[in-house]
XYZ file of C-alpha atoms in Angstrom:
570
model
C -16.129 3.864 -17.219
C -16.761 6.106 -13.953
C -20.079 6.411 -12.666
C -19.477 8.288 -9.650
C -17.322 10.680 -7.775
C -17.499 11.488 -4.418
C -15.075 14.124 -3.253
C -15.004 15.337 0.875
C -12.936 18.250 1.868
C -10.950 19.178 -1.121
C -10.430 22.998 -1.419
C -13.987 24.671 -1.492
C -15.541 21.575 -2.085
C -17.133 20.420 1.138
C -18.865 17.545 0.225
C -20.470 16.490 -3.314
C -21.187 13.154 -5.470
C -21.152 13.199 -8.876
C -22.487 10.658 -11.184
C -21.998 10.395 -14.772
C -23.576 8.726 -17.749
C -21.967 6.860 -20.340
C -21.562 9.472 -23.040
C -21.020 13.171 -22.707
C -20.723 14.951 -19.822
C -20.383 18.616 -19.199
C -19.018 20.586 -16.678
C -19.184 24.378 -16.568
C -19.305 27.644 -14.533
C -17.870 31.190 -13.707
C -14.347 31.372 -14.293
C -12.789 31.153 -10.302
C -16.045 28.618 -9.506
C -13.439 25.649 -9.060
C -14.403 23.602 -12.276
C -10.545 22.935 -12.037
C -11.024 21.316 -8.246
C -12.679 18.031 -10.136
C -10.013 17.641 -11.984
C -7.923 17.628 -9.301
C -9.683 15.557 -7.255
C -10.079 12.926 -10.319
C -6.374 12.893 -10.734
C -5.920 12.390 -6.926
C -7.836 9.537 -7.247
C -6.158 8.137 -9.780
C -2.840 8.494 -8.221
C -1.171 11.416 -9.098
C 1.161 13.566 -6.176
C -0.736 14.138 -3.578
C -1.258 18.198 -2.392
C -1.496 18.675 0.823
C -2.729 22.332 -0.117
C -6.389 21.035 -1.555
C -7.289 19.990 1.945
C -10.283 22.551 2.420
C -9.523 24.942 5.170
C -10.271 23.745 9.114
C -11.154 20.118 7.573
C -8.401 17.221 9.066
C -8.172 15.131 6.012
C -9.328 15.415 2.505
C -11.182 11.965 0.543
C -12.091 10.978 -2.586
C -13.677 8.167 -4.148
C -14.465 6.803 -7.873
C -16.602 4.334 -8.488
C -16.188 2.553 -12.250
C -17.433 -0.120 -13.933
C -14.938 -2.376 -15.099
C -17.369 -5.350 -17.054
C -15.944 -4.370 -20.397
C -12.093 -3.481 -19.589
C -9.817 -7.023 -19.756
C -6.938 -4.804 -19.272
C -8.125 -3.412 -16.222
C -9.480 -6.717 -14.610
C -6.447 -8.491 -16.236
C -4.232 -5.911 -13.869
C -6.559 -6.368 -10.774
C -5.448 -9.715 -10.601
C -1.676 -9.288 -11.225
C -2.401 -7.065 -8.376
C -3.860 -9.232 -6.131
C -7.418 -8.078 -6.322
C -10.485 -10.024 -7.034
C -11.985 -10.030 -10.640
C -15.075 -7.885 -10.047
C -16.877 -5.510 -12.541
C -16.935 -3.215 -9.997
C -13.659 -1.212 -8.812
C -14.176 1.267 -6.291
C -10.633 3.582 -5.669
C -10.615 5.299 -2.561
C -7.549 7.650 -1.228
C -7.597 9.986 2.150
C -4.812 12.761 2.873
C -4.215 14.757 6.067
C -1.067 16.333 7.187
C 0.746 13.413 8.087
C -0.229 10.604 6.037
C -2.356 9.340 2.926
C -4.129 6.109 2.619
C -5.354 4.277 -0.031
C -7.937 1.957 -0.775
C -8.825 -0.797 -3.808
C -12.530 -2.158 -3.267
C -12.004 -1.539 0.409
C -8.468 -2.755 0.804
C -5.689 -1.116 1.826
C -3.068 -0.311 -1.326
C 0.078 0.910 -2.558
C 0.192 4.242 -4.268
C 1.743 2.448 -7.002
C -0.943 -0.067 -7.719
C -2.875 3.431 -7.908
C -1.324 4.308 -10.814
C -1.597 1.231 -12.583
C -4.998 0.659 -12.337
C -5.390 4.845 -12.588
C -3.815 4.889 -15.980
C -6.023 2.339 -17.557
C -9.048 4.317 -16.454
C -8.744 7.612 -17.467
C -7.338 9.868 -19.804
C -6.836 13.282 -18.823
C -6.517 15.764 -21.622
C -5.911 19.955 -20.261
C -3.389 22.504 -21.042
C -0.283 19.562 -19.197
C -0.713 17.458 -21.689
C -0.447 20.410 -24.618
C 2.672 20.883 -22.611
C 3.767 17.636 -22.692
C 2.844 17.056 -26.440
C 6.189 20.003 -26.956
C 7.900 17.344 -25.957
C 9.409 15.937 -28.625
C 10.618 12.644 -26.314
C 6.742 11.922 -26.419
C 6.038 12.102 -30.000
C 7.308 8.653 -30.699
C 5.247 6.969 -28.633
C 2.260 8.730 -29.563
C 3.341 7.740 -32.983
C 3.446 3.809 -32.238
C 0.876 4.001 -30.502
C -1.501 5.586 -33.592
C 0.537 2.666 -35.626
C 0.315 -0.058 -32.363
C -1.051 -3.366 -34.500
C 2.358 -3.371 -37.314
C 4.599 -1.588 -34.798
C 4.089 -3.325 -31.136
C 5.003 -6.640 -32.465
C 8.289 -5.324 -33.533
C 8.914 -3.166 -30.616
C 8.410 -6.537 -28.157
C 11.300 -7.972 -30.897
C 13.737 -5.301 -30.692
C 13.412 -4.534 -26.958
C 14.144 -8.513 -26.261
C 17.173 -8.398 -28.257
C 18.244 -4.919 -27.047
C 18.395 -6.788 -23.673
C 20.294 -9.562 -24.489
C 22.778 -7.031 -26.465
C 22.976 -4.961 -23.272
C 23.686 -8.158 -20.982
C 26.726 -9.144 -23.444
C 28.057 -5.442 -23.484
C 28.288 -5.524 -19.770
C 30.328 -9.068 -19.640
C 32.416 -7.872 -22.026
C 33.053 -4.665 -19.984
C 33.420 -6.470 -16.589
C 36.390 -8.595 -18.348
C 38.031 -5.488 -19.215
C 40.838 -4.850 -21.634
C 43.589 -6.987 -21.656
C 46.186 -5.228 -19.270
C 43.372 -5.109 -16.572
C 42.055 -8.964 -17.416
C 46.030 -9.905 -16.382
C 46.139 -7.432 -14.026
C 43.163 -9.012 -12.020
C 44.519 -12.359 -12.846
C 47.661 -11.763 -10.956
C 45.560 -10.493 -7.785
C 43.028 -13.403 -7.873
C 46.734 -15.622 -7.782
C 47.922 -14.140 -5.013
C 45.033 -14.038 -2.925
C 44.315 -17.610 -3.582
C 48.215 -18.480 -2.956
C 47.365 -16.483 0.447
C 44.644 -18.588 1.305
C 45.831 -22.004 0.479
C 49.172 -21.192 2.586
C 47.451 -20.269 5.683
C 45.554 -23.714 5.481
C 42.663 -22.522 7.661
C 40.155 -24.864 9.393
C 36.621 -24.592 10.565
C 36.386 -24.448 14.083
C 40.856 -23.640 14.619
C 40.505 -20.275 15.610
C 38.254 -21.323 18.883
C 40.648 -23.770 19.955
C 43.981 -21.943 19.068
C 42.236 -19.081 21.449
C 41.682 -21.601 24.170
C 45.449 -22.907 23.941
C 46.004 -19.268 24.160
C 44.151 -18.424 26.915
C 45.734 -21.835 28.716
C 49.306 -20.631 27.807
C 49.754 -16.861 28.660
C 47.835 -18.140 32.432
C 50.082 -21.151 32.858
C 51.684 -20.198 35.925
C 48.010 -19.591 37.488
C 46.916 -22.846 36.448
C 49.851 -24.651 37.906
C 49.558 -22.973 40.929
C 45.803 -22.992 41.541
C 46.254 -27.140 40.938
C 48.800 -27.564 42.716
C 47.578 -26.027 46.299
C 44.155 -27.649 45.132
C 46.194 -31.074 45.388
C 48.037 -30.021 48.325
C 44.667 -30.087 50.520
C 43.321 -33.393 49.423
C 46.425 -34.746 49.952
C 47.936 -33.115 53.283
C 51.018 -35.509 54.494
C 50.124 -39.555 54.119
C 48.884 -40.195 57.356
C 46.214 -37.301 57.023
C 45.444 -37.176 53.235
C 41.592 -36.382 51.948
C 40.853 -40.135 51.330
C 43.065 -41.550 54.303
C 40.567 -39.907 56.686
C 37.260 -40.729 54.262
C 38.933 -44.274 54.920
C 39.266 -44.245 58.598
C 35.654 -43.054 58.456
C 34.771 -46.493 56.853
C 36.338 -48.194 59.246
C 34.670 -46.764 62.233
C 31.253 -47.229 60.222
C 31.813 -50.571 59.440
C 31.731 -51.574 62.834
C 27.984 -50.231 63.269
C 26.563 -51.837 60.686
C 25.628 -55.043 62.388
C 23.783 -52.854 65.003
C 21.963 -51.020 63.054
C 21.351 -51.647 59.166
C 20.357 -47.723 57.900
C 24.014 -47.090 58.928
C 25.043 -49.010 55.675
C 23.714 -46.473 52.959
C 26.044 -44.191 54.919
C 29.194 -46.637 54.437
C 28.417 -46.892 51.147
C 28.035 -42.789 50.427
C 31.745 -42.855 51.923
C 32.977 -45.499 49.648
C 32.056 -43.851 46.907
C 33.547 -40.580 48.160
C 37.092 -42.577 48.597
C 36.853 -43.880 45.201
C 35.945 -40.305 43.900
C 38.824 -38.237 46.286
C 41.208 -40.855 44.926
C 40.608 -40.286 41.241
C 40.456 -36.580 41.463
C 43.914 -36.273 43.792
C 45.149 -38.693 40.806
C 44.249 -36.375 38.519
C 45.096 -33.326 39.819
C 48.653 -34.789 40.139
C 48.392 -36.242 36.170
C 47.749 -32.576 35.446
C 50.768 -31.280 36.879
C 53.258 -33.826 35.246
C 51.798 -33.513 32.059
C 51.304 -29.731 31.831
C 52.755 -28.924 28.134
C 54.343 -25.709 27.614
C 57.656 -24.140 26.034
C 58.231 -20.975 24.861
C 57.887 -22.510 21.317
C 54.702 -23.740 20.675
C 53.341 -20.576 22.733
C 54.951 -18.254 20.133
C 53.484 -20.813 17.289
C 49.705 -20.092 18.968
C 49.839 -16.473 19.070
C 51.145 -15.959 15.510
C 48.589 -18.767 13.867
C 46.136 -16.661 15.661
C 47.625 -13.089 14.714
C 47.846 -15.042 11.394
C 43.841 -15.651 11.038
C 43.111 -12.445 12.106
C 44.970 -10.765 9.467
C 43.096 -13.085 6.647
C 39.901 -12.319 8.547
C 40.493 -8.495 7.882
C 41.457 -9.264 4.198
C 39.059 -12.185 3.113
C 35.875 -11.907 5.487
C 34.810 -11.785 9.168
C 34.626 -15.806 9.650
C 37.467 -18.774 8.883
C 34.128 -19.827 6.723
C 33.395 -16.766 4.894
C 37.503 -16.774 3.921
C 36.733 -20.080 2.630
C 33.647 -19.639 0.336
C 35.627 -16.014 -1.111
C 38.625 -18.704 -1.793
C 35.849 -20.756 -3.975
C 34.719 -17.582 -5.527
C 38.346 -16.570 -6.342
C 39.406 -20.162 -7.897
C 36.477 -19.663 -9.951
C 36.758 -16.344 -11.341
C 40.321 -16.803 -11.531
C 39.981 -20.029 -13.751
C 37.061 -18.297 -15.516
C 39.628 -15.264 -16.430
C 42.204 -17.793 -17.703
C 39.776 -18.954 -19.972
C 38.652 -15.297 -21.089
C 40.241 -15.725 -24.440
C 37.873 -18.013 -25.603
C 35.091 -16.790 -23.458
C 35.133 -13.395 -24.860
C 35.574 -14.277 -28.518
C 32.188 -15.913 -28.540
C 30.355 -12.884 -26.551
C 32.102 -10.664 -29.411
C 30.359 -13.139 -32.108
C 27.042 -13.053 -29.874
C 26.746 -9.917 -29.778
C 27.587 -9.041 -33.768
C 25.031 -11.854 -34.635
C 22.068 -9.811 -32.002
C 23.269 -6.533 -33.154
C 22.766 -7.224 -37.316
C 19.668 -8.681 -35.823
C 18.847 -5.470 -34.149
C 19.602 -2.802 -36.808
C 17.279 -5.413 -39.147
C 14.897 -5.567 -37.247
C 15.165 -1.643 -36.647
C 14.933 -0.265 -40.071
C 11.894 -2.769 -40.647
C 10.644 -0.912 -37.890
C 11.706 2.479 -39.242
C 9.767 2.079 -42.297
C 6.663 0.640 -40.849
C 6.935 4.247 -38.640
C 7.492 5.950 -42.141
C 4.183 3.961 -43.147
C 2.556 4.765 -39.870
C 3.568 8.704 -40.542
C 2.342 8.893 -43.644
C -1.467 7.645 -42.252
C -1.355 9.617 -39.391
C -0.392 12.807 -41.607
C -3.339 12.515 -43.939
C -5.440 12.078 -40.561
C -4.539 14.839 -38.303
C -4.211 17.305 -41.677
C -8.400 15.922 -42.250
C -8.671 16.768 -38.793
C -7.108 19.866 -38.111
C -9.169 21.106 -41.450
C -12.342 20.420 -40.063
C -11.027 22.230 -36.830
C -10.708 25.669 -39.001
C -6.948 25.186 -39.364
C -7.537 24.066 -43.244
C -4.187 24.505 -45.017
C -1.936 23.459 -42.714
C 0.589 20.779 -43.305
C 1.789 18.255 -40.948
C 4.529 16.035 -40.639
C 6.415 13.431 -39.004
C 9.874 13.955 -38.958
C 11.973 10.250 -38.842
C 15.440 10.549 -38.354
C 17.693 7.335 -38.255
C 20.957 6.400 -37.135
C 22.601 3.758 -35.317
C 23.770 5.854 -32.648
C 20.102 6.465 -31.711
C 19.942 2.580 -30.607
C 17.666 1.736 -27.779
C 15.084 -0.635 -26.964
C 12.737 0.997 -28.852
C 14.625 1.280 -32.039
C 17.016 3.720 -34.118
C 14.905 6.371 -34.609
C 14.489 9.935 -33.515
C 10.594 11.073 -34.197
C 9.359 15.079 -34.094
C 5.986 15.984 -35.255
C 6.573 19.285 -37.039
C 3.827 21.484 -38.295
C 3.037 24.756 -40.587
C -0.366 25.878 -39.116
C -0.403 28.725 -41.968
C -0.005 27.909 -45.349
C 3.479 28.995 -47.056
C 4.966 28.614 -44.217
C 7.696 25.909 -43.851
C 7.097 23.121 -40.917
C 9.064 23.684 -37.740
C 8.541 22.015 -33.901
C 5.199 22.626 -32.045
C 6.594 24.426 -29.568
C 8.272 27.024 -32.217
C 5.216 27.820 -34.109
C 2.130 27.042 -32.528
C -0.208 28.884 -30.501
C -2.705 27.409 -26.998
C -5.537 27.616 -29.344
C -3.671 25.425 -31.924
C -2.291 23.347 -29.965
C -5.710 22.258 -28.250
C -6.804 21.635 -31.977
C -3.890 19.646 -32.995
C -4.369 17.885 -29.206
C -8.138 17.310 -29.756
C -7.410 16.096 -33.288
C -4.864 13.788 -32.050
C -7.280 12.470 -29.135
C -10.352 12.246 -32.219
C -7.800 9.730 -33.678
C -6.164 7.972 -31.257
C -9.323 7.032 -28.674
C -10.298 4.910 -31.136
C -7.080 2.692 -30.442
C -6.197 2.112 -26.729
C -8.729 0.245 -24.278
C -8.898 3.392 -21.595
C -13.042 4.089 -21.710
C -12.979 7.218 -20.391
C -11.638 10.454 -21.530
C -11.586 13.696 -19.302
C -11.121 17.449 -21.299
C -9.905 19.888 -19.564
C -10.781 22.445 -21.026
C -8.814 21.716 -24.839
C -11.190 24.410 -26.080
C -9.645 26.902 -24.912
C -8.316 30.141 -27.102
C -11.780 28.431 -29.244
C -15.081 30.214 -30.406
C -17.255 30.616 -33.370
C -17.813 28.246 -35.621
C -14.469 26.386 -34.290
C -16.209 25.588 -31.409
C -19.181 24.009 -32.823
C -16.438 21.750 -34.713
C -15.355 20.935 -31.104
C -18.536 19.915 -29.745
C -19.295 17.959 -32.941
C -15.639 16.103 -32.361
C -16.382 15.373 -28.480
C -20.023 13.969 -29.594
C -18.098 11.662 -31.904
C -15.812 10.340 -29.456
C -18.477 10.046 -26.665
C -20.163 7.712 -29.153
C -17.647 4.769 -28.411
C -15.912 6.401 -25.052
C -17.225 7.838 -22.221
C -16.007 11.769 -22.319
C -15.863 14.367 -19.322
C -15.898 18.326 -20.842
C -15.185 21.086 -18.886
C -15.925 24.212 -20.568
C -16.482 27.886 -21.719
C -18.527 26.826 -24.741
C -21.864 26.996 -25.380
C -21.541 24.871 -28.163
C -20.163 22.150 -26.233
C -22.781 22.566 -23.167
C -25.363 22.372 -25.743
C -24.507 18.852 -26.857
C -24.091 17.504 -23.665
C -25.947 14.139 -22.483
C -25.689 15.371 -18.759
C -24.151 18.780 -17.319
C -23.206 19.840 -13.736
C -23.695 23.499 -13.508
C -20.488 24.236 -10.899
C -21.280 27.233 -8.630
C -19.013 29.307 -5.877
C -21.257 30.615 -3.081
C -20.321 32.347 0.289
C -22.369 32.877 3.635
C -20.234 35.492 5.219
C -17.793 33.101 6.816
C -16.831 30.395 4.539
C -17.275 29.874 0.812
C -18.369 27.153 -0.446
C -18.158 25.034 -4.628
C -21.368 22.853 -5.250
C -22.358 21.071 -7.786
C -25.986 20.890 -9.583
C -26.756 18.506 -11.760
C -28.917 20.414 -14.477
C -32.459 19.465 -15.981
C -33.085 19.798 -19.897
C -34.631 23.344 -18.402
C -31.290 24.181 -16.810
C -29.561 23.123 -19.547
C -31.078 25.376 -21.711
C -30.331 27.807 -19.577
C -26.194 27.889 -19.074
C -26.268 27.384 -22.665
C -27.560 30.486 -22.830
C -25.078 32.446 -20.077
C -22.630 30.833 -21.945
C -23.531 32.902 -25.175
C -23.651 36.095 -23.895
C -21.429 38.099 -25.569
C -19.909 35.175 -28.023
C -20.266 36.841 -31.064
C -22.079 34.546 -33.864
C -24.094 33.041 -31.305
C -24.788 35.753 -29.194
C -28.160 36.470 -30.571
C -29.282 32.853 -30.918
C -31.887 31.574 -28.918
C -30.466 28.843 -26.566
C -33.114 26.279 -27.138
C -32.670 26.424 -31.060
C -28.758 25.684 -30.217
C -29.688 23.157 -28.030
C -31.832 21.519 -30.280
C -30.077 21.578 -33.462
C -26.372 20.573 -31.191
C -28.710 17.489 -30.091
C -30.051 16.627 -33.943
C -26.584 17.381 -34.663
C -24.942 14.443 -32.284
C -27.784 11.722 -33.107
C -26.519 12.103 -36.608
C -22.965 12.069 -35.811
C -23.535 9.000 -33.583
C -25.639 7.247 -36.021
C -23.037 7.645 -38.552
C -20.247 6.994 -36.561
C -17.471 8.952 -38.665
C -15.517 12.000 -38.715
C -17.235 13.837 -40.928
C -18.914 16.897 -39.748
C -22.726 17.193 -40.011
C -24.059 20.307 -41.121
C -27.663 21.344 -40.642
């Protein structure tokens, strides 16, 4: 559950903390006060798009922080981990915006937006006028369903979406093998583009030296020449060659050595330059004689290289990469002459999962049709209590096998008649915003009880509400606050009076700036909005707010004690 709020710079709020209890608390104040600027602050936190618009006016950057305690929610700690968080009972979600960039935080560590979300959406539950939106939807009404019927239906569900995966995997073999005139049509192309690559019997490492042979033959007459005067100095005419004058050198030497015994390295240092001069003239001259070119194997060079190039441009960018394709290609091409068989067993696969699937899928079906027929006699209870007594709802289940998906064949639209006589049509045909927060709040009554989120935020759902409707409503949120932690903002003195805790949210101005604050309210101030908030409501207009407030908290000991649905009248 949350325990505190701390919100910095968001629209008119300049700075404020908010701490909350673990069963009811109640937010309220003048229409235009910015009761709606914690909600949007608590779904900032929480991860949802980011508005660059709630950053109060001359502020840089906007913050807010939630602190919740996380000691009772596996799921949540369970996701912590997968995130790579410690397990702590204590999670702290932090998340700055300015104009050029957001930041978030998880128990002080820099996060993803995404891991936001997920830990976000196992936190809170926020319930306003989107989600009545949302709920005429009909693409949400079977999942609202399963989850109201989650214990017979997930099981199932986990079932049919396995199978619906391996179906899904077959149907896209089956389509990548084509039909048959395509299948030989690609078998013919794999053919001739491994008959291309065999022929041109490529070799790591040939195009390098086929390039050098190149290089060597179109500069052949360069080469010869460049040797040839290169042998021409060392070897001059034979009486005055390169090594006949290193040798006459020697000679002179040689003659000194007696005399003087350093002169001897120097002998030596010529010797070895004779031997040297000799090899290299030697050389040079091998070179020359066996210099190997004709027209012929010139022409052979440039077209093996003209050759590679053009299988290069075809097959890949490296004599290698031609060579692992022409793997690929004997592969697929063998795997393709095979199809026949191949394919006639993914056909029999995919019968076998897809009997499987449309089993499995009206077993689901009717366990929905079971699930309906519960969750019909609940919300019609409900709805009663909520003054709409009389009206009928239902869950419409159509079925085909055209609807498959991994969730099942089925098509589900809750339909309702809020006035009796009236045939059932779609929510968003029939009913009106002070309905359809009814039928939301009666759906919330029934379903809190079955997911592991602790803490549930109304928006004000009692809208288009007063009278005795509305003390219904408070008695509903005091029954879910007995087992979740609830948020309520709202016009309703009803609901303010059966509050554990209340903020009293005020708009004030000081000539140059205007300012939201928050003020966490005594019993005395409690008392009190209760009793701005019945001005003018009718029925409890001329009530004294302390008698409301007293009998709205006898009311909610009873309702807690009891634990039910069942309204307590006094």
């Amino acid at each position: 559950m949350i325990l505190q709020l701390h919100i910095k710079n968001i629209a008119l709020i300049e700075e404020c903390t908010l701490s909350f209890g673990d069963k009811l608390t109640v937010l309220s104040g003048e229409t235009g006060a910015g009761k709606s600027i914690i909600i949007d602050s608590l779904g900032f936190v929480l991860g949802a798009r980011a508005d660059k618009g709630l950053i109060r006016h001359g502020a840089s950057q906007a913050q807010v922080e939630a602190v919740f305690d996380v000691s009772d929610s596996v799921g949540v700690k369970q996701k912590m981990v997968e995130l790579g968080l410690e397990e702590e009972d204590t999670l702290i979600l932090s998340r700055t915006m300015s104009e050029n960039k957001s930041e978030v935080r998880l128990n002080g560590k820099i996060a993803s937006l995404s891991m936001l979300k997920e830990l976000g959406s196992r936190l809170v539950d926020i319930l306003g006028q989107h989600e009545n939106q949302s709920l005429l939807s009909v693409s949400t009404h079977i999942d609202l369903l399963d989850k109201y019927g989650e214990k017979e239906i997930f099981a199932l569900k986990t079932e049919i979406a396995t199978l619906y995966d391996r179906y899904r995997e077959i149907e896209k073999k089956l389509s990548d093998y084509g039909d048959e005139q395509a299948r030989a049509r690609k078998i013919d192309l794999l053919k001739y583009q491994i008959d291309e690559i065999a022929q041109a019997e490529l070799k790591e490492g040939e195009e390098e030296s086929l390039l050098a042979d190149r290089e060597r033959f179109r500069n052949s007459e360069k080469i010869l020449n460049a040797v040839g005067a290169s042998a021409s100095c060392l070897e001059g005419d034979e009486a005055y060659s390169a090594p006949s004058a290193v040798s006459m050198a020697m000679n002179s030497l040689k003659q000194a050595i007696s005399y003087d015994p350093a002169i001897e390295s120097l002998y030596n240092r010529l010797d070895s330059a004779y031997v040297e001069l000799k090899d290299i003239l030697d050389e040079l001259t091998g070179y020359i004689d066996s210099f190997d070119f004709d027209d012929a194997k010139a022409d052979f060079v440039e077209k093996r290289v003209d050759l590679i190039r053009s299988m290069k441009r075809k097959y890949g960018a490296t004599v290698e990469e031609i060579l692992s394709r022409y793997d690929v290609f004997q592969k697929e091409y063998e795997t393709l002459l095979d199809a026949d068989a191949e394919i006639e067993q993914l056909q029999k696969n995919r019968n076998e999962i897809y009997s499987d699937l449309i089993m499995k899928s009206d077993r689901l079906t009717e366990t929905r049709k079971h699930a309906a027929k519960e969750l019909k006699s609940e919300i019609e209870r409900e709805l009663s209590e909520l003054g709409m007594k009389g009206s009928i709802f239902e869950v419409s289940i159509g079925s085909a096998e055209e609807y498959l998906s991994e969730t099942g064949c089925d098509r589900v639209e809750f339909l309702i008649s809020p006035n009796p006589g009236e045939p059932v049509r779609s929510l968003s045909k029939i009913i009106s915003g002070g309905e359809m927060s009814r039928f939301m709040l009666a759906l919330k009554v029934i379903t809190s009880r079955l997911d592991g989120i602790q803490t549930l935020v109304f928006d004000e759902v009692d809208a288009g509400i007063s009278g005795k409707i509305g003390e219904v409503v408070a008695e509903k949120l005091a029954l879910v606050s007995a087992t979740r932690q609830v948020i309520a903002i709202t016009h309703l003195p009803q609901v303010a009076a059966m509050s554990d805790s209340h903020y009293l949210i005020e708009k004030t101005t000081d000539g140059s700036a205007t300012h939201t604050s928050l003020i966490a309210l005594t019993e005395e101030g409690i008392v009190k909005e209760v009793e701005r908030l019945s001005a003018g409501a009718g029925t409890y207009g001329s009530l004294h707010a302390q008698e409301l407030r007293s009998i709205a908290l006898r009311k909610k000991d009873a309702i807690r004690s009891s634990n039910n649905s069942k309204l307590v009248r006094f």
